[in-house]
Short mmCIF file of C-alpha atoms in Angstrom, two decimals:
data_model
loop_
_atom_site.label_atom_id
_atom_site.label_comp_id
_atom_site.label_asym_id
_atom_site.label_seq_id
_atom_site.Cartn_x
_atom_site.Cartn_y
_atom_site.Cartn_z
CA UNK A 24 38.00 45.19 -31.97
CA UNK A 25 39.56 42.93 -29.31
CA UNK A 26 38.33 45.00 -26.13
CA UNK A 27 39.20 43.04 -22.90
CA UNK A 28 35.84 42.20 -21.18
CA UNK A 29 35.58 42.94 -17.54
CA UNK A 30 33.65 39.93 -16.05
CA UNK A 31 32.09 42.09 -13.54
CA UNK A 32 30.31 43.47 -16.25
CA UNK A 33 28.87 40.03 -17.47
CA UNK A 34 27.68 39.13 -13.85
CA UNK A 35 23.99 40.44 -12.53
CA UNK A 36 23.76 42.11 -9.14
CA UNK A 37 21.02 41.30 -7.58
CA UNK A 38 20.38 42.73 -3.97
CA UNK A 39 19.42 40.29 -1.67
CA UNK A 40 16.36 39.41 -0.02
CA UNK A 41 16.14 41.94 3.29
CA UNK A 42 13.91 41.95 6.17
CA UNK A 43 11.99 44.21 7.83
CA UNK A 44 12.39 45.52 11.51
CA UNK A 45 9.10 44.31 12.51
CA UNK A 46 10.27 40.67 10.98
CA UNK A 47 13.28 40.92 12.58
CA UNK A 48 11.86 41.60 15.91
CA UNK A 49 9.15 38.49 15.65
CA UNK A 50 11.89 36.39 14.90
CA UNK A 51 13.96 37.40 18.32
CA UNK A 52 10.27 36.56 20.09
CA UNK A 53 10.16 33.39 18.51
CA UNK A 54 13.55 32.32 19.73
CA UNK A 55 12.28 33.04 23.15
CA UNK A 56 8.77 31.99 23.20
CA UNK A 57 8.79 28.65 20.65
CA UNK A 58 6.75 26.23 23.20
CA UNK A 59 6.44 23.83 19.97
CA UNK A 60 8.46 21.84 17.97
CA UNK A 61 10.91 23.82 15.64
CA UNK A 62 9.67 22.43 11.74
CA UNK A 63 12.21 22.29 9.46
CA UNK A 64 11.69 22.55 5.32
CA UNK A 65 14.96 21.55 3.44
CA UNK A 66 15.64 23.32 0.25
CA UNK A 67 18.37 21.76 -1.98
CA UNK A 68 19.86 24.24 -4.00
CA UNK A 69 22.08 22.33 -6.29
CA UNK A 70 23.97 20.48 -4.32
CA UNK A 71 25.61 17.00 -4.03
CA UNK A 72 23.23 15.54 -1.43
CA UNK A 73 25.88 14.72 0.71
CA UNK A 74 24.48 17.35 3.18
CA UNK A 75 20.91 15.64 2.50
CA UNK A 76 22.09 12.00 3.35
CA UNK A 77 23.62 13.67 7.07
CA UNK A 78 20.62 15.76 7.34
CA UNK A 79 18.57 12.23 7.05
CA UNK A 80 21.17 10.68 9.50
CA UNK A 81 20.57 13.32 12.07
CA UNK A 82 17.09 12.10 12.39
CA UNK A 83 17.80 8.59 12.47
CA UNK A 84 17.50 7.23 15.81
CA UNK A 85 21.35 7.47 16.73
CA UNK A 86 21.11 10.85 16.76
CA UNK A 87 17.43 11.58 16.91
CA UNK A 88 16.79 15.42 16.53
CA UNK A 89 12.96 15.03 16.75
CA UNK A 90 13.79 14.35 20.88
CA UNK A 91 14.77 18.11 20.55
CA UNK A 92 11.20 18.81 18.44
CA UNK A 93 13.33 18.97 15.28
CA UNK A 94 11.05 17.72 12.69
CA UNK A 95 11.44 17.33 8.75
CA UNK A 96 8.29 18.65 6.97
CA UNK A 97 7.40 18.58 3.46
CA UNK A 98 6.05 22.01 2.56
CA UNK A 99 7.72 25.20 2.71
CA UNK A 100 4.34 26.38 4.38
CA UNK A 101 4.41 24.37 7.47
CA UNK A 102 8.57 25.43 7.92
CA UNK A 103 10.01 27.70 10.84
CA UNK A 104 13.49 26.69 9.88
CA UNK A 105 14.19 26.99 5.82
CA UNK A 106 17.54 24.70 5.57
CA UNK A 107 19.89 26.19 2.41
CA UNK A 108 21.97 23.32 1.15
CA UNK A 109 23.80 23.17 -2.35
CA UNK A 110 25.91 26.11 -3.76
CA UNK A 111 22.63 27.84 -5.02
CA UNK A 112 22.55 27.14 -8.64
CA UNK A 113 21.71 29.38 -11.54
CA UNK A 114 18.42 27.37 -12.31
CA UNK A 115 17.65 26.50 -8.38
CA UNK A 116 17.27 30.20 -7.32
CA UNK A 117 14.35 31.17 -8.61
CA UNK A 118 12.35 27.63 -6.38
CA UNK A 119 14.86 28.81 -3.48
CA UNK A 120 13.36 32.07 -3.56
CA UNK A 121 10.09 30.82 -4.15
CA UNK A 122 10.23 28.52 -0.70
CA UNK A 123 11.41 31.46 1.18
CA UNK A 124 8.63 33.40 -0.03
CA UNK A 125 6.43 30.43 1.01
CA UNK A 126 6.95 30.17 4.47
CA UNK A 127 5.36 31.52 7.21
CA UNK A 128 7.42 35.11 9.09
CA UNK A 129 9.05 34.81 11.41
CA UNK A 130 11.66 31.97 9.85
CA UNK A 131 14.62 30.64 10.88
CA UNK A 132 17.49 30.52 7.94
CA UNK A 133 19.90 27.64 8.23
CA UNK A 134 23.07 27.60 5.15
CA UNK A 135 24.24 23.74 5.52
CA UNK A 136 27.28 22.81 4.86
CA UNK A 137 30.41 24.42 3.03
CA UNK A 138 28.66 25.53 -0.63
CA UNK A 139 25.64 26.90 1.13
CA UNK A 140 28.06 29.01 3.32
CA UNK A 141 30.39 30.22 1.01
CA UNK A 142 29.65 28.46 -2.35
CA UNK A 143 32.27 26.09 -1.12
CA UNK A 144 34.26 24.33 -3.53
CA UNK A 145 32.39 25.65 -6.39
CA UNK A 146 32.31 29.43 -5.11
CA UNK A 147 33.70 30.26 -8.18
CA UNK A 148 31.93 28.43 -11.12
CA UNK A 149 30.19 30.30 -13.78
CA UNK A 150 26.79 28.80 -12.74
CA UNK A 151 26.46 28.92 -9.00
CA UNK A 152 25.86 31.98 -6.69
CA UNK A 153 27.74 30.93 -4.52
CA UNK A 154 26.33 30.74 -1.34
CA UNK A 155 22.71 31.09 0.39
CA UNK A 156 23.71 34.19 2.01
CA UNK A 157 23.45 36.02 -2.09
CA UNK A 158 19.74 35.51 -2.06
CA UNK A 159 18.10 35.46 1.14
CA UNK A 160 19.49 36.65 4.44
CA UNK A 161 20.95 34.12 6.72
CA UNK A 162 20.94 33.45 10.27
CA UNK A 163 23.03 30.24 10.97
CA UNK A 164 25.55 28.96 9.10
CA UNK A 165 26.67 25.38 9.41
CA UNK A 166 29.96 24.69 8.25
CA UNK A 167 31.38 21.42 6.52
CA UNK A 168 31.56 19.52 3.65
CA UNK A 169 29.11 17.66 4.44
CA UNK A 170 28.67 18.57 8.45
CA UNK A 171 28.32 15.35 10.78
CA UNK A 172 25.12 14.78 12.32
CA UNK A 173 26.47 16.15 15.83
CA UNK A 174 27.58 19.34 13.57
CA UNK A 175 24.23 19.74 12.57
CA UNK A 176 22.52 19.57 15.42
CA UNK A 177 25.15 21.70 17.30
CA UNK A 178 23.91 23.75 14.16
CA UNK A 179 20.25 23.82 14.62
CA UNK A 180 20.77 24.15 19.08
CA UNK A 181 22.76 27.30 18.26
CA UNK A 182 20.03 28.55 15.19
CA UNK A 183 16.82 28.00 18.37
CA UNK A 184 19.45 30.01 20.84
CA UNK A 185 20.11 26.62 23.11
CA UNK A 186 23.64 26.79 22.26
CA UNK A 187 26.64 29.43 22.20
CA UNK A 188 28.72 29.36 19.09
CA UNK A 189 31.96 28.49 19.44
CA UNK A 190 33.77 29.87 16.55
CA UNK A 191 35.04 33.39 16.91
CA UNK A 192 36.99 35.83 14.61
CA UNK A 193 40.62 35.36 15.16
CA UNK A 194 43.28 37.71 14.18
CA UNK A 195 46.85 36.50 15.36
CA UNK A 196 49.64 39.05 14.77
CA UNK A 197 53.35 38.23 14.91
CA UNK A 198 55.03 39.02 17.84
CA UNK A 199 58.46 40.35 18.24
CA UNK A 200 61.12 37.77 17.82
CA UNK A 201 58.82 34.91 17.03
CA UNK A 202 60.44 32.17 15.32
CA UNK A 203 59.69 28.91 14.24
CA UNK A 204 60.62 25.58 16.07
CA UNK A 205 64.02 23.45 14.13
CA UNK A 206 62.28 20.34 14.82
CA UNK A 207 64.81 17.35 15.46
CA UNK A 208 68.11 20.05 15.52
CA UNK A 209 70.00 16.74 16.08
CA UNK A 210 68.95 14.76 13.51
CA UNK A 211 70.76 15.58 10.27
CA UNK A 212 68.81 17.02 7.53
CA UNK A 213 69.02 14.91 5.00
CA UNK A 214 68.31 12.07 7.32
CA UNK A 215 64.99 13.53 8.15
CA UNK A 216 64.14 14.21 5.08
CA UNK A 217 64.62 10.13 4.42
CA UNK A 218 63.43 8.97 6.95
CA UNK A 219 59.96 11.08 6.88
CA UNK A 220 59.58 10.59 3.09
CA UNK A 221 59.47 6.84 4.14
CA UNK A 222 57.46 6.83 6.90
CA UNK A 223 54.63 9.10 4.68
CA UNK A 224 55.28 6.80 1.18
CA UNK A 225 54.34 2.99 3.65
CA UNK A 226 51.99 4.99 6.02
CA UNK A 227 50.11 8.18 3.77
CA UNK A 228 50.50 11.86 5.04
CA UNK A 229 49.11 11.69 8.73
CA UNK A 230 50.34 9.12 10.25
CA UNK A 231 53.50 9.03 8.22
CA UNK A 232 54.34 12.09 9.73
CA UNK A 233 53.38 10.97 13.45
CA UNK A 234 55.47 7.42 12.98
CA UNK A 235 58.37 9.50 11.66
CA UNK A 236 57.76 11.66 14.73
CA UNK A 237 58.00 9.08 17.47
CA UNK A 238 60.89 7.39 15.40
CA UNK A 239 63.00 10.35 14.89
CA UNK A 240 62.18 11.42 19.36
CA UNK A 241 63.01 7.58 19.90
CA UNK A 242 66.61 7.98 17.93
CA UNK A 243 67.33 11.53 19.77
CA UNK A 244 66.02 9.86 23.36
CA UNK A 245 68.06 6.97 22.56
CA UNK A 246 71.30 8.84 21.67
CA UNK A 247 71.22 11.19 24.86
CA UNK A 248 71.11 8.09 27.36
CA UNK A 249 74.08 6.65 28.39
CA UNK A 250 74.70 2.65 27.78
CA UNK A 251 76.18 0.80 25.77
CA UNK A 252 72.89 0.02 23.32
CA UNK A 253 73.90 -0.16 19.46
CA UNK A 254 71.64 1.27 17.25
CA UNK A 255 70.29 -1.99 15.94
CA UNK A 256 69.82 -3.30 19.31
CA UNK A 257 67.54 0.06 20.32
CA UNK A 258 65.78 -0.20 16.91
CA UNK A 259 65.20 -4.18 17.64
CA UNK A 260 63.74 -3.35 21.32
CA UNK A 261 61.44 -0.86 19.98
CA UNK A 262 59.88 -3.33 17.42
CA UNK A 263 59.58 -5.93 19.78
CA UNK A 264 57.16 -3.59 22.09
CA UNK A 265 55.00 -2.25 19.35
CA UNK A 266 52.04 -4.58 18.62
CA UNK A 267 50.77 -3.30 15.43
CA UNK A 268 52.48 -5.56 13.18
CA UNK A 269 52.00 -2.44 10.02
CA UNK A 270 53.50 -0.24 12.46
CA UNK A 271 56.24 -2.29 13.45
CA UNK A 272 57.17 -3.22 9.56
CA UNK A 273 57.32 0.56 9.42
CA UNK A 274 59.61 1.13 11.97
CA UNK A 275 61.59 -2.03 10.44
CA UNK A 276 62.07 0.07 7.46
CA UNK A 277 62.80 3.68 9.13
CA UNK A 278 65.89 1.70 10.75
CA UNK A 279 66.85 0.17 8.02
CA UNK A 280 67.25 4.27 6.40
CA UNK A 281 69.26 4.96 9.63
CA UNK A 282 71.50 1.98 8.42
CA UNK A 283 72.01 2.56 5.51
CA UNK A 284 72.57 6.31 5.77
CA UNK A 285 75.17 5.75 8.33
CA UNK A 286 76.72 3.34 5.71
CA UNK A 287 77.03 5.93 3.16
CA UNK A 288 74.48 4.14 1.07
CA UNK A 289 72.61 6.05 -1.49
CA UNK A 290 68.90 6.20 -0.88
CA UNK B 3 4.41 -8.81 23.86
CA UNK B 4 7.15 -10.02 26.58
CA UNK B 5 9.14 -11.18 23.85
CA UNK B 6 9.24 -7.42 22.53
CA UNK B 7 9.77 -5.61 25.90
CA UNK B 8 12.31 -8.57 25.94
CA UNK B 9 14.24 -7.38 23.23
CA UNK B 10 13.95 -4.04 23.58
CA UNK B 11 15.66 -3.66 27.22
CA UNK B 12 18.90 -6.58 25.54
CA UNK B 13 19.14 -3.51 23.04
CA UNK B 14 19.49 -0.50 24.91
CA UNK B 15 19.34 2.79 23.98
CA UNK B 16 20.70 3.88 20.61
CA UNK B 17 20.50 7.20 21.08
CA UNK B 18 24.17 9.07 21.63
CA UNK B 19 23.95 11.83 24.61
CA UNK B 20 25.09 14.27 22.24
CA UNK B 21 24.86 17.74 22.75
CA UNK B 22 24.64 17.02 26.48
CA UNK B 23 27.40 15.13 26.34
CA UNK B 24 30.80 15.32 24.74
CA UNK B 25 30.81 13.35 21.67
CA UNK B 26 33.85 10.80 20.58
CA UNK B 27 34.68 11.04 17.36
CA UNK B 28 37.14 8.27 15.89
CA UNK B 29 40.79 8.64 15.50
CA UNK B 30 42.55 10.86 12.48
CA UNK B 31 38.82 12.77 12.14
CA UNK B 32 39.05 15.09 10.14
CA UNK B 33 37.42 18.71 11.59
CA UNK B 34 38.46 22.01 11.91
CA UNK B 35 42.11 23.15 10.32
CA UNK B 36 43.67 24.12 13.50
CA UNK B 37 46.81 26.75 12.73
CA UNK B 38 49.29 27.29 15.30
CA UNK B 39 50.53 30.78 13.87
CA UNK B 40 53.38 30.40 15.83
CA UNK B 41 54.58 27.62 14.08
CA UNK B 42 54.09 28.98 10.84
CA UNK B 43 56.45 30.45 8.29
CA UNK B 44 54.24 31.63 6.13
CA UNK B 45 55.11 30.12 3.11
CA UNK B 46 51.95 29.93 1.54
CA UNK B 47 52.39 26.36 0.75
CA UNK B 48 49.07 25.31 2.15
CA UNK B 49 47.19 28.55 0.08
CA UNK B 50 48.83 26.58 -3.11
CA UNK B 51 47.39 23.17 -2.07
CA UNK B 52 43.73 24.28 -1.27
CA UNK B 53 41.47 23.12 -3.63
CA UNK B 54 38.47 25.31 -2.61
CA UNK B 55 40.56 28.59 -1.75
CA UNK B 56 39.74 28.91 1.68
CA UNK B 57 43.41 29.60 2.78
CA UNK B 58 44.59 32.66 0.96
CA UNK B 59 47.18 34.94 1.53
CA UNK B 60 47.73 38.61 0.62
CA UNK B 61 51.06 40.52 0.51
CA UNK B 62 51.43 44.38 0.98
CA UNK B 63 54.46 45.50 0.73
CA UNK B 64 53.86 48.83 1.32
CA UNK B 65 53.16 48.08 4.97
CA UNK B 66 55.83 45.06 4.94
CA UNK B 67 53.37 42.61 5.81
CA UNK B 68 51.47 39.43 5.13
CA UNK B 69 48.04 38.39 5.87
CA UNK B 70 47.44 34.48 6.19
CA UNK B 71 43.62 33.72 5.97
CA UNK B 72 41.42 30.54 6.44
CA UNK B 73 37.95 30.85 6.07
CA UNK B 74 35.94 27.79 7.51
CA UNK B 75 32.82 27.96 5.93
CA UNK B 76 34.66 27.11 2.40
CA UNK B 77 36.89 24.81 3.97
CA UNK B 78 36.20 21.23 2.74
CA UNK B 79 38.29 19.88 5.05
CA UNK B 80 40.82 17.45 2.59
CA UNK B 81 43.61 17.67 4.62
CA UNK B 82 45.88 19.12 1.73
CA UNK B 83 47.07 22.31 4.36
CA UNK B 84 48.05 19.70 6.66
CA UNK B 85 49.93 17.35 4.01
CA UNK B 86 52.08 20.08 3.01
CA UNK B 87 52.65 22.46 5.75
CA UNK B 88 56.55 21.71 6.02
CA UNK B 89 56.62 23.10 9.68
CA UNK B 90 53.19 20.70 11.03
CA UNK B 91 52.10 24.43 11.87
CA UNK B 92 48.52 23.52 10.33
CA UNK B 93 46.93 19.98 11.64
CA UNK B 94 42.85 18.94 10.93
CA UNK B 95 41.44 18.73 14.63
CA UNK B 96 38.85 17.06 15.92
CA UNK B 97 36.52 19.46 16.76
CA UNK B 98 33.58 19.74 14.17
CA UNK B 99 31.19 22.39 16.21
CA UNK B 100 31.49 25.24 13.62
CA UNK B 101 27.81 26.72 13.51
CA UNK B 102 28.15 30.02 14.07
CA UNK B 103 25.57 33.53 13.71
CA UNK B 104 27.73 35.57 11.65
CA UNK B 105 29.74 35.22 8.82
CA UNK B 106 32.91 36.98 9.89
CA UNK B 107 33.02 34.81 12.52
CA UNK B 108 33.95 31.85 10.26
CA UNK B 109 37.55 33.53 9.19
CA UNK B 110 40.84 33.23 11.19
CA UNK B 111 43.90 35.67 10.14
CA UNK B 112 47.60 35.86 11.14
CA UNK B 113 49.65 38.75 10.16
CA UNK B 114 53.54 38.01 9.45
CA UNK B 115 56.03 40.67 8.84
CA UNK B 116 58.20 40.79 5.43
CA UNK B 117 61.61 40.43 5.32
CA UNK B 118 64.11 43.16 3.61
CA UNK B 119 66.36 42.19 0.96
CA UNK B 120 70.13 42.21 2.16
CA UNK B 121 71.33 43.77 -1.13
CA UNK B 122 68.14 46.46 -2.27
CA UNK B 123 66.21 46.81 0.89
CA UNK B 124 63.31 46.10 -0.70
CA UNK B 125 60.42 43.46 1.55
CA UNK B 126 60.67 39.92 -0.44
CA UNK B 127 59.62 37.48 1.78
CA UNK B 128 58.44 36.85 5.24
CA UNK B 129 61.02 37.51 7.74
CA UNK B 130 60.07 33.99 9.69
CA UNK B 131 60.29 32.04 6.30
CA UNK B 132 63.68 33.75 5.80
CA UNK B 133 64.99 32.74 9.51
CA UNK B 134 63.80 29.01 9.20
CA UNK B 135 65.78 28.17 5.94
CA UNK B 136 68.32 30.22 6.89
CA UNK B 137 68.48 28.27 10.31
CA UNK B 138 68.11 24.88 8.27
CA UNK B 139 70.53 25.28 6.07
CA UNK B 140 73.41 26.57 8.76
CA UNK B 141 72.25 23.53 10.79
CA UNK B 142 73.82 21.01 7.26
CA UNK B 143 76.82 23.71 6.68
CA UNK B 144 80.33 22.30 6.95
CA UNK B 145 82.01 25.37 8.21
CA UNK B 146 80.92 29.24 9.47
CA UNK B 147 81.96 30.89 6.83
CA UNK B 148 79.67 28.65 4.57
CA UNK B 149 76.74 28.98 7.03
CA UNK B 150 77.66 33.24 6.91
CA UNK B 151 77.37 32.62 3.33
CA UNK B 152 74.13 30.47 2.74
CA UNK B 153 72.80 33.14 5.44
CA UNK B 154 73.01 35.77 3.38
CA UNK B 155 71.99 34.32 -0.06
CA UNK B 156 68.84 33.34 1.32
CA UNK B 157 68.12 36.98 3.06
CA UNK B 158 68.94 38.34 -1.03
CA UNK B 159 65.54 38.79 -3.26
CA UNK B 160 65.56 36.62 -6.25
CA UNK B 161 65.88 40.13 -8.51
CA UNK B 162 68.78 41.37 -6.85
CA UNK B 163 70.74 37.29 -7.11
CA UNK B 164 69.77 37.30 -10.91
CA UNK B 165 71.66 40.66 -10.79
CA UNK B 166 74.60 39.69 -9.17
CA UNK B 167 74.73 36.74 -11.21
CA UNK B 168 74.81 38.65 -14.46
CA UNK B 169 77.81 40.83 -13.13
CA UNK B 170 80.09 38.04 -12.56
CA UNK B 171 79.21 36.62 -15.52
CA UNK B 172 80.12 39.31 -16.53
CA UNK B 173 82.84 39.59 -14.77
CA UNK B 174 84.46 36.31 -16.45
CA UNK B 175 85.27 37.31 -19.72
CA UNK B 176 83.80 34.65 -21.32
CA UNK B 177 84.62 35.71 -24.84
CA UNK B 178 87.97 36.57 -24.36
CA UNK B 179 88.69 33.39 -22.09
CA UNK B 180 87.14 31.27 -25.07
CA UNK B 181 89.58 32.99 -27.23
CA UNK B 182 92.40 32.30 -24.79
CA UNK B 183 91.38 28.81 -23.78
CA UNK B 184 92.65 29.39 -20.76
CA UNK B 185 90.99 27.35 -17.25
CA UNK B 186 88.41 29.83 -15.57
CA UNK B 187 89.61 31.93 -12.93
CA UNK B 188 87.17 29.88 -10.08
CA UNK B 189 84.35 32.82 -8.85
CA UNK B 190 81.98 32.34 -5.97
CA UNK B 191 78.64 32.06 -7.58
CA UNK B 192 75.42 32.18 -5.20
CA UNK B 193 74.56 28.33 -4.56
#
């Protein structure tokens, strides 16, 4: 009756578009011989069109790819560089296909942005592929959700061979004895605790954490030099030199924790 | 005409020197996840928080270790890693030039090594995240003894303090000290 369904089962394999030698071997003499402009045909595969709108803001004159001969054409037919955005939709496969079949060999494969890679966000909906690399074969692949305009044309200088990638495969293995940092050993706990679930509630995660940071190095600088500062007087100094008034309200309030923990007082 | 040539040298160039120059990006960008494995206690707070899965983790406990794994071509960089990394081992950077040629090249791993519960031996947890709290909680302890003590409840496996638990419930009587209504003998239950 109730047999438990293996979704493997439910989901079609389809081999992916592959290339033949001779293709491949064009391609590597187009990378060296292109004395033209590089055409590019985008082909949106369901996606948001946030990688569209930074596509169209790469060409704007800021960043101006067509100085490069990067050039936005409107047929498949005219493209050396097919552009994959979107997370490759059940319904948009069969026109993705059909615009890879369209163009000209040798061609240039681009994935844009994090759901062309990988599927992205949506790798794992029941209606996406989830990622250009499941249809056709691939040959760049831009990360980002959506990439900046400098991303993509770092993107498109390392797809024509102008640029080295960057990015290699990491694999970091713990050494013997490694341990993690204490950070603040002589700041109590549960003062840290306070004082950083402060700083992030006025400030927001990021720079919560760095204005708890330079507080909580101020108070341990503070208490290893010799004087005869108080507490208050340190705190008062240190809001007197900052001159962003949100940051100095912050700090205010991070000394006002100190206070009141050293009082006893309940948070 | 002069008016034009005019207005186009008070303008200037537009165009940003980009690739041939560095380019700025503006302060708290958010780019590629940096992880500083040393940092990191493996916790897999950060695989919990990731809305598109690109940090996973995978335990084998056969060969006592655990694999941390980002993958930056799913990574839609939100910043949730970095919000709740405990340690600040995992920070968004500013560096956004990710194209690369070949897929594998997108993922970075770090391999931790799994702890052994004090009581059954077994691996439970990674032996840095076990060290960390274990340091943490000696640093807030009031005495040795206590810190000995908080030491070696964290380095026990959640099976083994349900166990000991149940023994010295056990242990207790309860039933017959109902009966009795005598006070409890006071036992030193795991915190």
């Amino acid at each position: 009756m109730n047999v438990p369904v293996d979704p493997k089962t439910l989901v079609a394999e389809m081999s992916p578009v592959s290339t033949s030698e001779q293709i491949a071997s064009m391609k590597k003499a187009l990378l060296k011989t292109i004395q033209r402009s590089a055409y590019v045909y985008r082909v949106d595969c369901g996606g948001c069109n946030g990688c569209e709108i930074e596509i169209f803001s790469s060409i704007t004159p800021v960043f101006d790819a067509e100085r490069f001969g990067i050039k936005v054409v409107a047929s498949p037919r005219h493209a050396d560089i097919l552009l994959f955005t979107g997370a490759v939709t059940r319904s948009m496969r069969m026109p993705a296909l059909r615009a890879f079949e369209a163009a000209p060999d040798p061609k240039i494969v681009v994935s844009y942005g994090a759901c062309g890679c990988t599927g992205g966000i949506f790798h794992d909906l029941y209606c996406v592929w989830g990622g250009t690399d499941n249809i056709v074969p691939v040959d760049v692949y831009i990360p980002g959700c959506p990439p900046t305009p400098a991303a993509t044309i770092h993107g498109f200088a390392v797809a024509l061979g102008l640029l080295e990638q960057k990015l290699k495969a990491e694999t970091h293995v713990e050494l013997a004895g490694e341990a993690a940092a204490l950070p603040h050993p002589d700041i109590p706990y549960a003062l840290r605790v306070r004082l950083e679930r402060e700083a992030r509630r006025m400030a927001g995660y990021r720079q919560g954490r760095d204005i708890a940071e330079e507080f909580m190095a101020l108070l341990e600088g503070r208490a290893h030099t010799p004087g005869s500062f108080t507490l208050l007087e340190c705190m008062m100094e240190a809001i007197a030199e900052e001159r962003d008034p949100r940051r100095a309200e912050i700090i205010g309030r991070l000394a006002e924790v100190v206070q009141q923990a050293i009082r006893g007082e309940a948070p | 005409m002069l008016k034009l040539l005019k207005e186009i040298f008070r303008t200037g160039e537009a165009t940003v020197k980009y690739p041939f120059a560095p380019m700025p990006v503006c302060k708290d960008f958010r780019g590629k996840p940096e992880h500083k494995a040393e940092d990191c206690i493996a916790c897999a707070a950060c695989t919990v928080a990731c809305p598109a899965n690109a940090i996973g983790m995978e335990t084998d406990t056969a060969a006592g270790s655990r694999t941390w794994a980002i993958n930056y071509g799913r990574c839609v960089f939100c910043g949730r890693c970095e919000e709740s990394c405990p340690t600040g081992a995992i920070r968004l950077s500013d560096d956004f030039e990710l194209a690369v040629g070949s897929k594998a090249d997108l993922t970075r791993k770090a391999v931790f090594t799994l702890a052994d519960c004090a009581c059954c031996g077994k691996p439970f947890a990674p032996a840095k995240e076990v060290d960390y709290v274990a340091r943490l909680l000696s640093q807030s302890a009031r005495s040795a003894e206590e810190a000995d003590r908080l030491r070696l409840t964290v380095s026990t496996c959640p099976a083994c303090k349900r166990a000991q638990d149940v023994h010295q419930i056990a242990g207790m009587g309860i039933a017959l000290q109902m009966e009795a209504g005598k006070p409890v003998k006071e036992l030193e239950t795991t915190p």
